[in-house]
Coordinates of C-alpha atoms in Angstrom, one line a residue:
M1 CA 4.0 125.7 -27.9
S2 CA 1.7 123.0 -27.9
T3 CA -0.2 121.7 -25.0
K4 CA -1.0 118.0 -24.3
A5 CA -4.6 116.9 -23.6
P6 CA -5.1 115.6 -19.9
R7 CA -4.9 111.7 -19.7
K8 CA -8.2 110.2 -19.0
K9 CA -8.3 107.9 -15.7
K10 CA -9.5 104.4 -16.4
P11 CA -12.9 103.8 -14.7
A12 CA -12.6 101.7 -11.5
R13 CA -13.4 98.0 -11.9
K14 CA -16.9 97.4 -10.5
R15 CA -17.1 94.5 -8.1
A16 CA -19.5 91.8 -8.9
P17 CA -22.6 91.9 -6.9
G18 CA -22.5 89.5 -4.0
K19 CA -18.7 88.9 -4.0
K20 CA -16.6 89.9 -1.1
P21 CA -12.8 89.5 -0.7
L22 CA -11.6 86.5 1.2
G23 CA -10.8 87.3 4.7
H24 CA -8.3 85.6 7.1
T25 CA -10.9 83.5 8.6
Q26 CA -11.9 81.8 5.2
I27 CA -8.5 81.3 4.1
N28 CA -7.7 79.5 7.4
L29 CA -10.9 77.2 7.1
F30 CA -9.8 76.5 3.4
L31 CA -6.4 75.4 4.6
I32 CA -7.9 73.4 7.5
A33 CA -10.3 71.6 5.0
I34 CA -7.3 70.7 2.8
S35 CA -5.3 69.4 5.9
G36 CA -8.3 67.4 6.9
L37 CA -8.6 65.8 3.5
C38 CA -4.8 65.0 3.5
T39 CA -5.0 63.7 7.0
V40 CA -8.1 61.4 6.0
G41 CA -6.2 60.3 2.9
I42 CA -3.2 59.3 4.9
G43 CA -5.3 57.7 7.6
V44 CA -7.1 55.6 4.7
F45 CA -3.8 54.7 3.3
L46 CA -2.4 53.7 6.8
A47 CA -5.4 51.8 7.5
W48 CA -5.3 50.0 4.2
F49 CA -1.6 49.4 4.7
L50 CA -2.1 47.9 8.2
A51 CA -5.1 45.9 7.0
L52 CA -2.8 44.0 4.6
E53 CA -2.4 40.3 5.6
V54 CA 1.3 40.4 6.5
P55 CA 2.7 37.4 8.2
D56 CA 5.1 38.3 10.9
I57 CA 8.3 37.3 9.0
R58 CA 11.5 38.8 10.5
S59 CA 13.7 35.9 10.1
P60 CA 13.6 32.7 8.0
G61 CA 12.8 31.0 11.2
D62 CA 9.2 32.8 11.1
Y63 CA 8.7 31.3 7.7
K64 CA 6.3 28.4 8.3
P65 CA 4.6 27.2 5.0
L66 CA 2.7 23.9 4.3
V67 CA 5.6 21.4 4.6
A68 CA 5.3 17.8 3.4
T69 CA 5.5 14.9 5.7
T70 CA 8.5 12.7 4.6
I71 CA 8.4 9.0 4.8
V72 CA 11.7 7.2 4.7
D73 CA 12.6 3.5 4.7
R74 CA 14.5 1.6 7.5
Y75 CA 17.8 3.0 5.8
G76 CA 16.8 6.5 5.9
N77 CA 16.0 6.7 2.1
I78 CA 12.9 8.8 1.2
I79 CA 10.2 6.6 -0.2
D80 CA 7.1 8.9 -0.3
A81 CA 5.6 12.1 1.0
V82 CA 2.2 13.1 2.5
Y83 CA 1.2 16.6 1.7
Q84 CA -1.2 19.4 0.6
Q85 CA 1.8 21.0 -1.0
Y86 CA 4.9 18.9 -1.6
R87 CA 7.5 21.0 -0.1
I88 CA 10.6 20.1 2.1
V89 CA 12.1 23.2 3.5
I90 CA 16.0 23.4 3.7
P91 CA 18.4 26.2 4.4
E92 CA 20.8 27.6 1.8
T93 CA 23.7 25.6 3.0
K94 CA 21.9 22.4 1.9
M95 CA 21.6 23.5 -1.7
A96 CA 24.2 23.2 -4.4
A97 CA 26.4 26.3 -4.6
L98 CA 25.3 27.5 -8.0
L99 CA 21.6 27.0 -7.3
P100 CA 20.6 30.2 -5.8
Q101 CA 22.6 32.0 -8.4
A102 CA 21.0 30.3 -11.2
F103 CA 17.5 31.4 -10.1
V104 CA 18.8 34.9 -9.7
A105 CA 20.2 35.1 -13.1
A106 CA 17.1 33.6 -14.7
E107 CA 14.5 35.5 -12.6
D108 CA 15.9 38.7 -11.3
S109 CA 19.6 39.6 -12.3
R110 CA 19.5 42.9 -10.4
Y111 CA 18.2 41.1 -7.4
F112 CA 21.2 42.3 -5.0
K113 CA 20.9 45.9 -6.2
H114 CA 17.3 46.9 -6.0
G115 CA 15.2 47.5 -2.8
G116 CA 12.7 45.0 -3.4
L117 CA 11.3 46.9 -6.6
D118 CA 13.1 47.1 -9.8
I119 CA 11.9 50.4 -11.4
W120 CA 14.0 49.7 -14.6
S121 CA 12.4 46.4 -15.1
I122 CA 9.0 47.7 -14.4
L123 CA 9.4 50.5 -17.0
R124 CA 10.9 48.1 -19.5
A125 CA 8.0 45.6 -19.0
G126 CA 5.6 48.6 -19.3
I127 CA 7.0 49.8 -22.6
N128 CA 7.1 46.1 -24.2
N129 CA 3.5 45.6 -23.0
L130 CA 2.5 49.0 -24.7
R131 CA 4.1 47.7 -27.8
S132 CA 2.6 44.4 -27.8
G133 CA -0.8 45.4 -26.6
R134 CA -1.1 42.9 -24.1
R135 CA 0.5 42.0 -20.6
S136 CA 3.1 39.8 -21.7
Q137 CA 5.7 41.0 -19.0
G138 CA 5.4 41.8 -15.3
G139 CA 8.8 43.0 -14.2
S140 CA 8.3 41.3 -10.8
T141 CA 11.4 40.8 -8.7
I142 CA 12.2 37.7 -6.4
T143 CA 11.0 39.8 -3.5
Q144 CA 7.7 40.5 -5.3
Q145 CA 7.2 36.9 -6.1
V146 CA 7.8 35.9 -2.3
T147 CA 5.4 38.6 -1.3
R148 CA 2.8 37.4 -3.9
A149 CA 3.2 33.7 -2.8
L150 CA 3.0 34.3 0.9
M151 CA 0.7 37.5 1.5
L152 CA -1.7 38.2 -1.3
S153 CA -4.5 36.8 -3.4
R154 CA -3.7 35.8 -7.0
E155 CA -6.3 38.2 -8.6
K156 CA -4.7 40.2 -11.3
T157 CA -5.7 43.8 -10.3
Y158 CA -3.8 47.1 -10.1
L159 CA -4.6 47.3 -6.4
R160 CA -3.1 43.9 -6.0
K161 CA 0.1 45.1 -7.9
L162 CA 0.1 48.3 -5.6
S163 CA -0.2 46.1 -2.6
E164 CA 2.5 43.6 -3.8
A165 CA 4.8 46.6 -4.4
V166 CA 4.2 48.0 -0.7
L167 CA 4.8 44.8 0.8
A168 CA 7.9 43.8 -1.3
Y169 CA 9.4 47.1 -0.1
R170 CA 8.5 46.2 3.5
L171 CA 9.7 42.7 3.3
D172 CA 13.1 43.9 1.8
H173 CA 13.8 46.1 4.9
L174 CA 12.8 43.3 7.5
L175 CA 15.1 40.5 5.9
T176 CA 18.4 40.1 4.2
K177 CA 18.8 39.4 0.6
N178 CA 20.0 36.0 1.3
E179 CA 17.2 35.3 3.7
I180 CA 14.4 36.3 1.2
L181 CA 16.1 34.3 -1.5
T182 CA 16.1 31.2 0.8
I183 CA 12.4 31.7 1.3
Y184 CA 11.9 32.1 -2.3
L185 CA 13.7 28.8 -3.2
N186 CA 11.7 26.9 -0.6
E187 CA 8.4 28.6 -1.7
I188 CA 8.4 28.7 -5.6
Y189 CA 6.3 26.1 -7.5
L190 CA 8.3 24.1 -9.7
G191 CA 5.7 21.8 -11.6
E192 CA 4.6 18.2 -11.1
G193 CA 3.3 19.1 -7.6
A194 CA 6.7 20.1 -6.2
Y195 CA 7.2 23.4 -4.3
G196 CA 10.7 24.6 -3.6
V197 CA 13.9 23.2 -5.0
E198 CA 14.2 20.3 -2.6
A199 CA 10.9 18.8 -3.6
A200 CA 11.7 19.5 -7.3
A201 CA 15.1 17.8 -7.0
R202 CA 13.7 14.8 -5.6
T203 CA 10.6 14.8 -8.1
Y204 CA 12.6 15.1 -11.3
F205 CA 16.1 13.7 -10.5
S206 CA 15.7 11.6 -7.2
K207 CA 18.4 13.6 -5.7
E208 CA 18.7 16.2 -2.8
A209 CA 19.1 19.8 -3.8
K210 CA 22.8 19.7 -2.7
E211 CA 23.6 16.9 -5.0
L212 CA 22.5 18.7 -8.2
N213 CA 24.9 19.3 -11.0
L214 CA 25.1 22.5 -13.2
A215 CA 22.8 21.0 -15.9
E216 CA 20.0 20.0 -13.5
I217 CA 20.3 23.2 -11.5
A218 CA 19.8 25.3 -14.8
L219 CA 16.7 23.1 -15.9
L220 CA 15.2 23.8 -12.5
A221 CA 15.9 27.5 -12.6
G222 CA 14.1 27.7 -15.9
L223 CA 10.8 26.3 -14.6
P224 CA 9.3 29.3 -12.4
Q225 CA 8.3 31.2 -15.6
S226 CA 5.8 28.3 -16.6
P227 CA 6.3 25.0 -14.6
S228 CA 3.8 23.2 -16.9
R229 CA 5.1 24.5 -20.4
Y230 CA 8.7 23.6 -19.5
S231 CA 8.1 20.4 -17.5
P232 CA 11.0 18.0 -18.4
I233 CA 8.7 15.0 -18.1
K234 CA 6.1 16.2 -20.3
H235 CA 7.9 18.8 -22.6
F236 CA 11.6 17.8 -22.6
K237 CA 12.5 20.0 -25.7
A238 CA 10.9 23.0 -24.3
A239 CA 12.6 22.3 -20.9
K240 CA 16.0 22.1 -22.9
A241 CA 15.5 25.3 -24.5
R242 CA 14.7 27.0 -21.2
Q243 CA 17.8 25.4 -19.6
R244 CA 20.0 26.9 -22.4
Y245 CA 18.5 30.3 -21.8
V246 CA 19.4 30.0 -18.0
L247 CA 23.0 28.9 -18.9
N248 CA 23.5 31.7 -21.2
R249 CA 22.4 34.2 -18.4
M250 CA 24.6 32.7 -15.9
A251 CA 27.4 33.0 -18.4
E252 CA 26.6 36.6 -19.3
D253 CA 26.5 37.5 -15.6
G254 CA 29.9 35.9 -15.0
I255 CA 28.6 33.3 -12.6
I256 CA 30.0 30.5 -14.9
S257 CA 32.3 30.4 -18.1
A258 CA 30.7 29.9 -21.6
A259 CA 32.8 26.8 -21.7
A260 CA 30.9 25.4 -18.5
A261 CA 27.6 26.5 -20.0
R262 CA 28.3 24.5 -23.3
L263 CA 29.3 21.4 -21.3
A264 CA 26.3 21.5 -19.0
Y265 CA 24.0 21.8 -22.0
K266 CA 25.4 18.8 -23.5
Y267 CA 25.2 16.8 -20.1
P268 CA 22.7 13.9 -20.4
L269 CA 19.8 14.5 -18.1
H270 CA 18.0 11.5 -16.5
I271 CA 14.6 12.5 -15.6
N272 CA 12.7 10.5 -13.1
P273 CA 9.5 9.0 -14.5
S274 CA 6.4 10.5 -12.8
G275 CA 4.9 8.2 -10.3
K276 CA 7.4 5.5 -10.3
Q277 CA 8.0 5.4 -6.5
K278 CA 4.4 5.8 -5.8
E279 CA 3.9 2.6 -8.1
S280 CA 6.2 0.6 -5.8
N281 CA 5.7 2.0 -2.3
G282 CA 1.9 3.4 -2.6
Y283 CA 0.2 0.6 -0.7
F284 CA 2.7 0.7 2.1
T285 CA 2.8 4.3 2.5
D286 CA -1.0 4.5 2.4
Y287 CA -1.0 2.1 5.3
V288 CA 1.5 4.3 7.0
R289 CA -0.7 7.5 6.2
Q290 CA -3.8 5.9 7.8
Q291 CA -1.9 5.3 11.1
L292 CA -0.2 8.7 11.1
E293 CA -3.7 10.4 10.6
K294 CA -5.1 8.5 13.5
H295 CA -2.3 9.5 15.9
Y296 CA -1.6 13.0 14.8
G297 CA -4.6 14.3 13.0
P298 CA -4.8 15.7 9.4
Q299 CA -3.7 19.2 10.4
A300 CA 0.0 17.9 11.5
L301 CA 0.2 15.3 8.9
Y302 CA -0.4 17.4 5.8
R303 CA 0.9 20.8 7.1
E304 CA 3.7 20.3 9.7
G305 CA 6.5 18.6 8.0
L306 CA 6.9 15.4 9.9
T307 CA 9.7 13.0 9.2
V308 CA 8.6 9.4 9.6
W309 CA 11.0 6.4 9.8
T310 CA 9.4 3.2 8.7
T311 CA 10.4 -0.5 8.8
L312 CA 10.3 -0.9 5.1
D313 CA 13.2 -2.5 3.2
S314 CA 13.1 -0.8 -0.2
R315 CA 15.3 -3.7 -1.8
L316 CA 12.9 -6.2 -0.4
Q317 CA 9.8 -4.1 -1.7
R318 CA 11.1 -4.0 -5.1
D319 CA 11.8 -7.8 -5.1
A320 CA 8.1 -8.1 -3.8
V321 CA 6.7 -6.2 -6.6
D322 CA 8.6 -8.3 -9.2
S323 CA 7.9 -11.6 -7.6
L324 CA 4.1 -11.0 -7.3
R325 CA 3.8 -9.6 -11.0
R326 CA 5.6 -12.5 -12.4
G327 CA 3.5 -15.0 -10.5
L328 CA 0.2 -13.3 -11.8
E329 CA 1.6 -13.3 -15.2
N330 CA 2.2 -17.0 -15.0
I331 CA -1.4 -17.6 -13.9
H332 CA -2.5 -15.4 -16.8
K333 CA -0.6 -17.6 -19.2
R334 CA -1.7 -20.9 -17.8
Q335 CA -5.4 -19.8 -18.1
H336 CA -4.8 -18.7 -21.6
G337 CA -5.2 -15.0 -21.2
D338 CA -8.3 -15.2 -18.9
K339 CA -9.0 -12.0 -16.9
A340 CA -5.9 -10.9 -14.9
A341 CA -5.9 -12.0 -11.3
E342 CA -5.0 -9.8 -8.4
G343 CA -2.5 -10.5 -5.3
A344 CA -1.0 -9.3 -2.3
L345 CA 2.3 -10.0 -0.4
I346 CA 3.5 -9.3 3.2
A347 CA 6.9 -9.8 4.6
L348 CA 7.5 -9.4 8.2
D349 CA 10.7 -9.5 10.2
T350 CA 10.2 -12.9 12.1
Q351 CA 12.0 -11.6 15.3
N352 CA 10.0 -8.4 15.9
G353 CA 7.0 -8.1 13.5
C354 CA 8.5 -5.2 11.5
I355 CA 6.9 -4.9 7.9
R356 CA 9.7 -5.3 5.4
A357 CA 7.6 -5.4 2.3
L358 CA 3.9 -4.8 1.7
I359 CA 2.2 -5.0 -1.7
G360 CA -1.6 -4.7 -1.8
G361 CA -2.0 -5.3 -5.6
S362 CA -0.4 -5.6 -9.0
D363 CA -0.5 -1.9 -9.8
Y364 CA -1.1 0.9 -7.4
R365 CA -1.9 3.5 -10.0
H366 CA -4.4 1.2 -11.6
S367 CA -6.0 0.2 -8.3
P368 CA -4.9 1.6 -4.9
Y369 CA -7.3 -0.8 -3.1
N370 CA -4.9 -2.4 -0.6
R371 CA -5.6 -6.2 -0.5
A372 CA -3.0 -6.9 1.9
V373 CA -4.8 -5.0 4.6
A374 CA -8.4 -4.1 3.6
A375 CA -9.4 -7.2 1.8
R376 CA -11.1 -9.9 3.9
R377 CA -10.8 -13.5 2.2
Q378 CA -11.4 -17.0 3.2
P379 CA -7.8 -18.4 4.3
G380 CA -8.5 -22.0 3.5
S381 CA -6.0 -24.5 4.8
V382 CA -3.5 -21.8 6.0
F383 CA -5.7 -21.5 9.0
K384 CA -5.3 -25.2 9.9
P385 CA -1.9 -24.7 11.9
L386 CA -3.8 -22.7 14.6
I387 CA -6.2 -25.7 15.1
Y388 CA -3.3 -28.2 15.4
A389 CA -1.4 -25.7 17.7
A390 CA -4.5 -25.5 20.1
A391 CA -4.8 -29.2 20.1
F392 CA -1.0 -29.6 20.9
E393 CA -1.5 -27.0 23.8
Q394 CA -4.3 -29.3 25.0
G395 CA -1.9 -32.3 25.2
F396 CA -2.6 -33.9 21.9
S397 CA 0.7 -35.3 20.2
P398 CA 1.6 -35.3 16.6
E399 CA 1.6 -39.2 16.4
Q400 CA -2.0 -39.5 17.7
Q401 CA -4.3 -40.8 15.0
L402 CA -7.8 -40.0 13.9
L403 CA -9.9 -41.9 11.3
D404 CA -10.0 -40.3 7.9
A405 CA -13.3 -41.6 6.7
P406 CA -16.6 -40.2 5.2
L407 CA -18.2 -37.7 7.4
A408 CA -21.7 -36.3 7.6
I409 CA -22.7 -33.6 10.0
K410 CA -26.1 -32.2 10.6
N411 CA -26.5 -28.4 10.5
P412 CA -28.7 -26.4 13.0
D413 CA -31.0 -25.9 10.0
G414 CA -31.4 -29.6 9.4
T415 CA -29.3 -29.9 6.3
I416 CA -26.3 -32.2 6.1
W417 CA -22.9 -31.1 5.6
R418 CA -20.5 -33.7 3.9
P419 CA -17.1 -32.3 3.8
Q420 CA -14.4 -34.2 1.8
N421 CA -10.6 -34.0 1.3
Y422 CA -9.3 -32.0 -1.7
S423 CA -8.3 -35.2 -3.4
R424 CA -12.0 -36.7 -2.8
R425 CA -10.3 -39.7 -1.2
N426 CA -10.1 -41.1 2.4
F427 CA -7.0 -42.4 3.9
G428 CA -8.0 -44.4 7.1
P429 CA -6.2 -43.9 10.4
T430 CA -4.0 -40.8 9.9
S431 CA -1.7 -39.1 12.4
L432 CA -2.2 -35.5 13.2
A433 CA 1.3 -34.6 11.8
Q434 CA 0.4 -36.4 8.5
A435 CA -3.0 -34.8 8.4
L436 CA -1.4 -31.3 8.6
I437 CA 1.3 -32.1 6.2
H438 CA -1.1 -33.4 3.5
S439 CA -3.8 -30.8 4.5
R440 CA -6.6 -33.5 5.4
N441 CA -9.9 -31.9 5.8
I442 CA -11.7 -34.8 7.6
V443 CA -9.1 -35.3 10.1
T444 CA -8.9 -31.5 10.9
I445 CA -12.7 -31.2 11.3
K446 CA -12.7 -34.2 13.8
L447 CA -9.9 -32.5 15.7
L448 CA -11.7 -29.4 15.9
Q449 CA -14.7 -31.4 17.3
K450 CA -12.7 -32.8 20.0
I451 CA -10.9 -29.5 21.2
G452 CA -13.8 -27.1 20.7
V453 CA -14.1 -24.2 18.6
R454 CA -13.7 -21.6 21.4
P455 CA -10.2 -22.4 22.3
V456 CA -9.2 -22.0 18.6
I457 CA -10.8 -18.6 18.3
R458 CA -9.2 -17.5 21.6
L459 CA -5.8 -18.7 20.3
A460 CA -6.4 -16.9 17.0
E461 CA -7.2 -13.6 18.8
K462 CA -3.9 -13.9 20.8
A463 CA -2.0 -14.6 17.7
G464 CA -3.0 -11.4 16.0
I465 CA -6.4 -12.1 14.3
N466 CA -8.8 -9.3 14.9
E467 CA -11.4 -10.2 12.6
K468 CA -14.7 -11.8 14.2
L469 CA -14.3 -15.6 13.6
R470 CA -17.5 -17.5 13.3
P471 CA -17.8 -20.3 16.0
E472 CA -18.7 -23.1 13.5
L473 CA -17.0 -26.4 12.4
P474 CA -16.2 -24.9 9.0
L475 CA -13.6 -22.9 10.7
A476 CA -11.4 -25.9 10.4
L477 CA -11.2 -25.4 6.5
G478 CA -10.8 -21.6 6.9
A479 CA -14.2 -20.5 6.1
S480 CA -14.1 -17.3 8.2
P481 CA -12.6 -14.4 6.3
V482 CA -9.3 -12.8 7.5
N483 CA -6.8 -10.4 5.9
L484 CA -3.4 -11.1 4.8
L485 CA -1.5 -9.2 7.2
E486 CA -3.1 -10.6 10.4
M487 CA -2.7 -14.2 8.8
T488 CA 0.8 -13.8 8.1
S489 CA 1.5 -12.4 11.8
V490 CA 0.1 -15.6 13.0
Y491 CA 3.0 -17.5 11.4
T492 CA 5.4 -15.4 13.2
V493 CA 4.3 -17.0 16.3
F494 CA 5.4 -20.4 15.1
A495 CA 8.6 -19.0 13.8
N496 CA 9.3 -17.0 17.0
H497 CA 9.0 -19.7 19.6
G498 CA 5.5 -18.9 20.6
L499 CA 5.9 -15.2 21.0
Y500 CA 3.7 -12.5 19.0
H501 CA 4.9 -9.3 18.0
R502 CA 2.2 -6.9 16.6
P503 CA 3.2 -5.9 13.0
R504 CA 4.4 -2.5 12.8
A505 CA 5.3 -0.1 9.9
I506 CA 6.7 3.0 11.8
T507 CA 9.5 3.2 14.3
R508 CA 9.9 6.9 15.1
V509 CA 8.6 10.5 14.1
R510 CA 10.4 13.7 14.1
D511 CA 8.2 16.9 14.3
R512 CA 8.7 20.1 12.7
H513 CA 10.9 21.4 15.8
G514 CA 13.3 18.5 15.6
R515 CA 12.0 16.5 18.4
V516 CA 11.9 12.8 17.9
H517 CA 9.1 10.6 19.2
P518 CA 9.4 6.9 19.3
W519 CA 6.4 5.1 17.9
P520 CA 4.1 3.1 20.4
N521 CA 5.4 -0.5 20.3
P522 CA 3.8 -3.1 22.8
P523 CA 5.9 -5.7 24.1
A524 CA 5.9 -9.3 22.6
R525 CA 3.2 -11.7 24.3
R526 CA 3.3 -15.4 24.8
V527 CA 0.8 -17.1 22.7
I528 CA 1.7 -20.7 22.8
S529 CA 4.6 -22.7 24.4
P530 CA 8.1 -22.8 22.8
Q531 CA 7.4 -26.7 22.5
T532 CA 4.3 -26.4 20.5
A533 CA 5.9 -23.7 18.2
Q534 CA 8.7 -26.0 17.5
T535 CA 6.3 -28.9 16.8
I536 CA 4.3 -27.0 14.4
T537 CA 7.5 -25.6 12.7
N538 CA 8.8 -29.2 12.3
I539 CA 5.5 -30.3 10.5
L540 CA 5.4 -27.3 8.4
K541 CA 8.9 -28.0 7.1
E542 CA 7.7 -31.5 6.0
V543 CA 4.7 -29.6 4.2
I544 CA 7.4 -28.0 1.9
R545 CA 9.6 -31.1 1.7
R546 CA 6.9 -33.6 0.8
G547 CA 3.5 -32.2 1.4
T548 CA 1.2 -29.7 -0.4
G549 CA 4.1 -27.0 -0.4
K550 CA 6.6 -28.7 -2.6
Q551 CA 6.8 -25.9 -5.0
A552 CA 8.2 -23.7 -2.2
A553 CA 11.2 -26.1 -1.6
G554 CA 14.7 -24.8 -1.9
I555 CA 14.8 -22.1 0.9
P556 CA 17.1 -23.4 3.7
G557 CA 15.2 -24.0 7.0
A558 CA 11.9 -22.9 5.6
A559 CA 8.4 -24.0 6.9
G560 CA 5.1 -23.2 5.4
K561 CA 1.5 -24.0 4.4
T562 CA -0.7 -23.9 1.4
G563 CA -4.2 -22.7 1.4
T564 CA -6.9 -23.2 -1.5
T565 CA -10.6 -22.2 -1.0
D566 CA -13.6 -23.7 -2.9
N567 CA -13.6 -23.6 -6.7
N568 CA -9.9 -22.3 -6.4
R569 CA -11.1 -18.7 -5.6
D570 CA -8.2 -18.0 -3.3
A571 CA -4.8 -19.4 -3.4
W572 CA -2.4 -18.8 -0.4
F573 CA 0.9 -19.6 0.8
I574 CA 2.5 -18.5 4.2
G575 CA 5.9 -19.5 5.1
Y576 CA 8.9 -18.5 7.2
T577 CA 12.6 -18.7 7.9
P578 CA 14.2 -17.5 11.2
A579 CA 14.7 -14.1 9.5
L580 CA 11.5 -13.5 7.5
T581 CA 7.8 -14.5 7.4
T582 CA 6.1 -14.0 4.2
G583 CA 2.5 -14.4 3.1
I584 CA 1.0 -14.6 -0.3
W585 CA -2.6 -14.2 -1.4
L586 CA -3.9 -14.6 -5.1
G587 CA -7.4 -14.2 -6.3
H588 CA -9.9 -12.0 -8.1
D589 CA -11.6 -9.1 -6.3
R590 CA -15.1 -10.4 -7.0
G591 CA -14.4 -14.0 -6.0
R592 CA -14.4 -15.7 -9.3
T593 CA -12.2 -18.7 -9.8
L594 CA -8.5 -18.4 -10.7
G595 CA -8.8 -21.3 -13.0
R596 CA -8.5 -25.1 -13.0
G597 CA -5.5 -26.4 -11.0
E598 CA -4.6 -22.9 -9.5
T599 CA -4.1 -24.0 -6.0
G600 CA -2.1 -22.6 -3.2
G601 CA 0.7 -24.9 -4.1
R602 CA 0.7 -24.3 -7.7
A603 CA -0.1 -20.5 -7.9
A604 CA 1.1 -19.0 -4.6
A605 CA 4.1 -21.1 -3.5
P606 CA 6.2 -20.3 -6.3
V607 CA 5.7 -16.6 -5.8
W608 CA 6.9 -17.1 -2.3
K609 CA 9.8 -19.0 -3.3
K610 CA 10.9 -16.4 -5.7
F611 CA 10.7 -13.6 -3.4
M612 CA 12.4 -15.6 -0.5
Q613 CA 15.3 -16.5 -2.8
K614 CA 15.9 -12.9 -3.6
A615 CA 15.5 -12.0 0.0
S616 CA 18.1 -14.7 1.0
A617 CA 20.6 -13.4 -1.5
Q618 CA 20.7 -9.9 0.0

């Protein structure tokens, strides 16, 4: 029988010197430290989250972006907008039915399924970016795009992306999907300065968003990815390619049929040329903008989305542009291609002073300087009716005669002024009526000597001239500069039985909250008697029939007066009918001559006639 050797016991492990087992107190302290770090981390996260600049948007009514001030003509047609961002906010009910669906198909097909973040799209974008080695895709949802536009900076950092994701989730739980989509369609930039679908529809197609067809809708829905690259104005082929993509996506999602997509792609698009409206209406809308800014201030004008009803007649405005340009072209041809002249045209409603057309130059895009309002030029003989009206108010009669003979007047500095008639001839005894009909300078100066300069200046001020007129005898020949708008308004006094209406361009303004405010409009004031007004009108009718304004003949009931300054630097014609009072000025900005023979009768009167013929035909 064998015996087993006894098993040896393993020696006990020696505790390292200085180490003691963790007691309950140490474990508790460790757990407290971990809890404290977690609490601090959560606190930091909450502080960061609360510090995010999140607008208080709980309904579409809380969405208050920069909105354009819209300017409309007397018939309610939009003619321009004033803005920092060209945006016109509209509800979904004022959009074409397929428009929201097209943007969803193009930008975020799973929009109605995800909760503000589309994880699958983010993963897919991440894989594609890894494959390509660059950030070619972002995977942003429509909600994230709204968040990015409203709440965050444009910096491309991971912190910004995290913030965007957190806020998109929050926004998705504050608003309904349709409410977020409505904000998106009003906020998104679509190129050519247009923000939102309404501004884009008007920019590209001169339509409202509710009037767009499927072809136009698909083109707009293709723009958010790259508004500049797909601009139909600058890159039409690229825009068409993107339009095809959107139509295919809509067909794949069952929004439209494949046949409808093919028809829409073939539909001819009529893209509005950039700047066309501004070219026609720019001078007028600049004038309106200046008045609005004085009244409301720049904050309201550029941010608060006012709607401004104006007095402009867009049809007359187009006729004014055409008439003025043709007149300037005729001067250019007659002067054998000499440097092109400039011009301006004002048309006022005779009965109330409303501005129906205002052109401040031949091309707004080339030169926005408004010669109808800002330029101060010598009016020449168009000023003379004021002198005769002042005389008739003092008791002079049209049949009263003065001697048309050589005249020498000593100036205060001792020099001698020897004024002459335009023809360099004298005509002996001449009635006041004949002197005005044929624009006789000598008789007019003598008449001013008799009635005094001050009464004429006072009458001119009452009739709407705000420029400071020089109290000198050359005033008889229109030597004191004035602007076209004020000089034209003077003639409404003769046309309107002696009553003056201050020219106005604005009738009412609607604010962002829908409140309508009438624009201040002072009442008409009596300037001269009805008898004097009728006497001047009768004489000015003869100016057109047989005097210096014969080139304007042919407009029933018209009366008017020519004006020409020294060396043919300025050519004027102002005339009126019971319905419309129109003033024309032609000249060079730097005061050089228009050319030999380019008088008010030859250069300006035909422009007036052409415009008035078109106005009468409407």
